[in-house]
Amino acid sequence: MTTHRDARFPNRTPRFPTANMISTNIIILGIRAAQLVFAIIVMALTAYVAHWYNVDTLTSSPSQINWLLAVSIFTIVSVAYLELVQRFVPRLSHQMVSVGIEAANAVFYFSGFIALAVFMSRLLFCRGSVCGAARASIAFGAFEFLLWTASLIIAGKEVAKSGFLRRTPKGPLNVPPMKEAQAA
């Protein structure tokens, strides 16, 4: 069966948006899994460094360590929202909120790993497992920044394709559209 569109464009290969959507969902799911695993790693590493500062030294842990620890907890909550709410309660999900959460995570990790790298570069000496954990948290923070930036780009493309406002069958004020009057 040919449609009018096939007749107008006989050389055009048909696009399968469902296949593209499935591959995008698989990519996003893989990125989310990596974000969750790396967030747990960053949380463990920064918690180890913060614990060392709080127990073995006379000073409290640096704010850069505390920031990456807080951001990793925020990431776990963000991944839970972005995956669970969109799958199980889609009415509570909005694509602009999702883009905002992804952008916030990217900015938070960028500021966190840069601040910790600057802090580590100004230390007079750095040795032992605590120093290695802090350096590893810088590396995993940079990977998290890249992962959140990639998912932000994908989500931004999806928002640009579908439009910035969610389309509903009702009008702008939740009033059903007017019907045409029957011609006499």
One Martini backbone bead per residue (centre of mass of N, CA, C, O) as a GRO file, in nm:
protein
  184
    1MET     BB    1   0.094   0.038   0.025
    2THR     BB    2   0.042   0.363  -0.083
    3THR     BB    3   0.110   0.685  -0.031
    4HIS     BB    4   0.136   1.013  -0.097
    5ARG     BB    5   0.425   1.030   0.008
    6ASP     BB    6   0.547   0.801  -0.168
    7ALA     BB    7   0.475   0.937  -0.441
    8ARG     BB    8   0.647   1.200  -0.398
    9PHE     BB    9   0.891   1.001  -0.259
   10PRO     BB   10   1.037   0.732  -0.405
   11ASN     BB   11   1.361   0.759  -0.295
   12ARG     BB   12   1.277   0.737  -0.011
   13THR     BB   13   1.363   0.641   0.296
   14PRO     BB   14   1.234   0.510   0.559
   15ARG     BB   15   1.155   0.601   0.877
   16PHE     BB   16   1.230   0.476   1.220
   17PRO     BB   17   1.151   0.609   1.517
   18THR     BB   18   1.154   0.362   1.704
   19ALA     BB   19   1.447   0.275   1.656
   20ASN     BB   20   1.573   0.543   1.749
   21MET     BB   21   1.446   0.543   2.030
   22ILE     BB   22   1.567   0.281   2.132
   23SER     BB   23   1.866   0.360   2.102
   24THR     BB   24   1.848   0.607   2.288
   25ASN     BB   25   1.752   0.454   2.541
   26ILE     BB   26   2.003   0.274   2.564
   27ILE     BB   27   2.210   0.497   2.590
   28ILE     BB   28   2.086   0.635   2.839
   29LEU     BB   29   2.097   0.386   3.022
   30GLY     BB   30   2.406   0.359   3.014
   31ILE     BB   31   2.468   0.640   3.124
   32ARG     BB   32   2.312   0.610   3.392
   33ALA     BB   33   2.476   0.373   3.500
   34ALA     BB   34   2.747   0.524   3.501
   35GLN     BB   35   2.658   0.756   3.683
   36LEU     BB   36   2.592   0.580   3.929
   37VAL     BB   37   2.864   0.439   3.966
   38PHE     BB   38   3.041   0.698   3.981
   39ALA     BB   39   2.892   0.823   4.223
   40ILE     BB   40   2.967   0.599   4.422
   41ILE     BB   41   3.271   0.633   4.392
   42VAL     BB   42   3.289   0.932   4.473
   43MET     BB   43   3.159   0.896   4.747
   44ALA     BB   44   3.367   0.700   4.865
   45LEU     BB   45   3.625   0.870   4.826
   46THR     BB   46   3.531   1.135   4.972
   47ALA     BB   47   3.457   0.998   5.240
   48TYR     BB   48   3.740   0.901   5.304
   49VAL     BB   49   3.875   1.181   5.310
   50ALA     BB   50   3.686   1.313   5.517
   51HIS     BB   51   3.742   1.111   5.743
   52TRP     BB   52   4.042   1.164   5.769
   53TYR     BB   53   4.020   1.462   5.844
   54ASN     BB   54   3.820   1.424   6.096
   55VAL     BB   55   4.018   1.210   6.254
   56ASP     BB   56   4.350   1.261   6.181
   57THR     BB   57   4.298   1.565   6.211
   58LEU     BB   58   4.257   1.914   6.312
   59THR     BB   59   4.081   1.934   6.058
   60SER     BB   60   3.858   1.982   5.841
   61SER     BB   61   3.720   1.923   5.564
   62PRO     BB   62   3.721   2.022   5.263
   63SER     BB   63   3.500   2.177   5.054
   64GLN     BB   64   3.568   2.015   4.799
   65ILE     BB   65   3.497   1.740   4.916
   66ASN     BB   66   3.209   1.807   5.011
   67TRP     BB   67   3.100   1.879   4.731
   68LEU     BB   68   3.142   1.602   4.592
   69LEU     BB   69   2.966   1.452   4.794
   70ALA     BB   70   2.702   1.607   4.740
   71VAL     BB   71   2.690   1.556   4.430
   72SER     BB   72   2.669   1.247   4.444
   73ILE     BB   73   2.397   1.249   4.591
   74PHE     BB   74   2.247   1.416   4.377
   75THR     BB   75   2.287   1.205   4.152
   76ILE     BB   76   2.124   0.975   4.270
   77VAL     BB   77   1.859   1.135   4.276
   78SER     BB   78   1.855   1.210   3.974
   79VAL     BB   79   1.851   0.926   3.853
   80ALA     BB   80   1.593   0.841   3.991
   81TYR     BB   81   1.415   1.054   3.862
   82LEU     BB   82   1.483   1.017   3.554
   83GLU     BB   83   1.393   0.707   3.554
   84LEU     BB   84   1.141   0.652   3.741
   85VAL     BB   85   0.941   0.881   3.673
   86GLN     BB   86   0.933   0.843   3.358
   87ARG     BB   87   0.831   0.538   3.378
   88PHE     BB   88   0.596   0.543   3.627
   89VAL     BB   89   0.543   0.887   3.640
   90PRO     BB   90   0.491   1.089   3.376
   91ARG     BB   91   0.319   1.331   3.500
   92LEU     BB   92   0.579   1.433   3.686
   93SER     BB   93   0.717   1.484   3.417
   94HIS     BB   94   0.962   1.715   3.273
   95GLN     BB   95   1.179   1.812   3.027
   96MET     BB   96   1.295   2.076   3.159
   97VAL     BB   97   1.372   1.950   3.429
   98SER     BB   98   1.565   1.741   3.314
   99VAL     BB   99   1.759   1.944   3.186
  100GLY     BB  100   1.823   2.095   3.449
  101ILE     BB  101   1.946   1.856   3.601
  102GLU     BB  102   2.171   1.794   3.396
  103ALA     BB  103   2.303   2.074   3.406
  104ALA     BB  104   2.362   2.080   3.708
  105ASN     BB  105   2.547   1.833   3.716
  106ALA     BB  106   2.760   1.937   3.520
  107VAL     BB  107   2.836   2.191   3.683
  108PHE     BB  108   2.904   2.056   3.951
  109TYR     BB  109   3.134   1.873   3.845
  110PHE     BB  110   3.308   2.088   3.725
  111SER     BB  111   3.354   2.250   3.986
  112GLY     BB  112   3.456   2.012   4.161
  113PHE     BB  113   3.708   1.905   4.002
  114ILE     BB  114   3.851   2.178   3.980
  115ALA     BB  115   3.871   2.252   4.281
  116LEU     BB  116   4.026   1.994   4.366
  117ALA     BB  117   4.268   2.031   4.177
  118VAL     BB  118   4.361   2.300   4.295
  119PHE     BB  119   4.397   2.202   4.584
  120MET     BB  120   4.607   1.975   4.518
  121SER     BB  121   4.824   2.167   4.382
  122ARG     BB  122   4.868   2.334   4.677
  123LEU     BB  123   5.005   2.117   4.807
  124LEU     BB  124   5.297   2.024   4.962
  125PHE     BB  125   5.182   1.729   5.021
  126CYS     BB  126   5.122   1.392   4.868
  127ARG     BB  127   5.026   1.089   5.034
  128GLY     BB  128   4.887   0.800   4.994
  129SER     BB  129   4.557   0.695   5.001
  130VAL     BB  130   4.428   0.976   5.022
  131CYS     BB  131   4.556   1.098   4.771
  132GLY     BB  132   4.453   0.882   4.573
  133ALA     BB  133   4.150   0.934   4.628
  134ALA     BB  134   4.148   1.231   4.541
  135ARG     BB  135   4.248   1.181   4.252
  136ALA     BB  136   4.021   0.984   4.170
  137SER     BB  137   3.788   1.189   4.216
  138ILE     BB  138   3.874   1.373   3.989
  139ALA     BB  139   3.845   1.171   3.757
  140PHE     BB  140   3.546   1.089   3.811
  141GLY     BB  141   3.438   1.379   3.790
  142ALA     BB  142   3.513   1.413   3.491
  143PHE     BB  143   3.341   1.179   3.387
  144GLU     BB  144   3.074   1.289   3.490
  145PHE     BB  145   3.075   1.543   3.323
  146LEU     BB  146   3.071   1.397   3.048
  147LEU     BB  147   2.808   1.237   3.094
  148TRP     BB  148   2.621   1.483   3.150
  149THR     BB  149   2.676   1.623   2.881
  150ALA     BB  150   2.573   1.399   2.695
  151SER     BB  151   2.282   1.385   2.816
  152LEU     BB  152   2.220   1.683   2.760
  153ILE     BB  153   2.237   1.672   2.454
  154ILE     BB  154   2.021   1.457   2.410
  155ALA     BB  155   1.791   1.609   2.558
  156GLY     BB  156   1.806   1.867   2.385
  157LYS     BB  157   1.729   1.729   2.119
  158GLU     BB  158   1.452   1.626   2.213
  159VAL     BB  159   1.334   1.904   2.281
  160ALA     BB  160   1.375   2.031   1.998
  161LYS     BB  161   1.192   1.826   1.849
  162SER     BB  162   0.922   1.856   2.047
  163GLY     BB  163   0.957   2.097   2.207
  164PHE     BB  164   0.912   2.306   2.493
  165LEU     BB  165   0.617   2.223   2.495
  166ARG     BB  166   0.363   2.045   2.602
  167ARG     BB  167   0.141   1.855   2.433
  168THR     BB  168  -0.209   1.898   2.427
  169PRO     BB  169  -0.543   1.856   2.348
  170LYS     BB  170  -0.562   2.102   2.491
  171GLY     BB  171  -0.550   2.405   2.559
  172PRO     BB  172  -0.391   2.658   2.735
  173LEU     BB  173  -0.655   2.643   2.960
  174ASN     BB  174  -0.784   2.352   2.963
  175VAL     BB  175  -0.951   2.374   2.696
  176PRO     BB  176  -1.131   2.262   2.472
  177PRO     BB  177  -1.164   2.257   2.157
  178MET     BB  178  -1.329   2.381   1.908
  179LYS     BB  179  -1.606   2.323   1.719
  180GLU     BB  180  -1.760   2.283   1.435
  181ALA     BB  181  -2.016   2.384   1.266
  182GLN     BB  182  -2.284   2.285   1.108
  183ALA     BB  183  -2.384   2.282   0.799
  184ALA     BB  184  -2.700   2.372   0.640
   0.00000   0.00000   0.00000
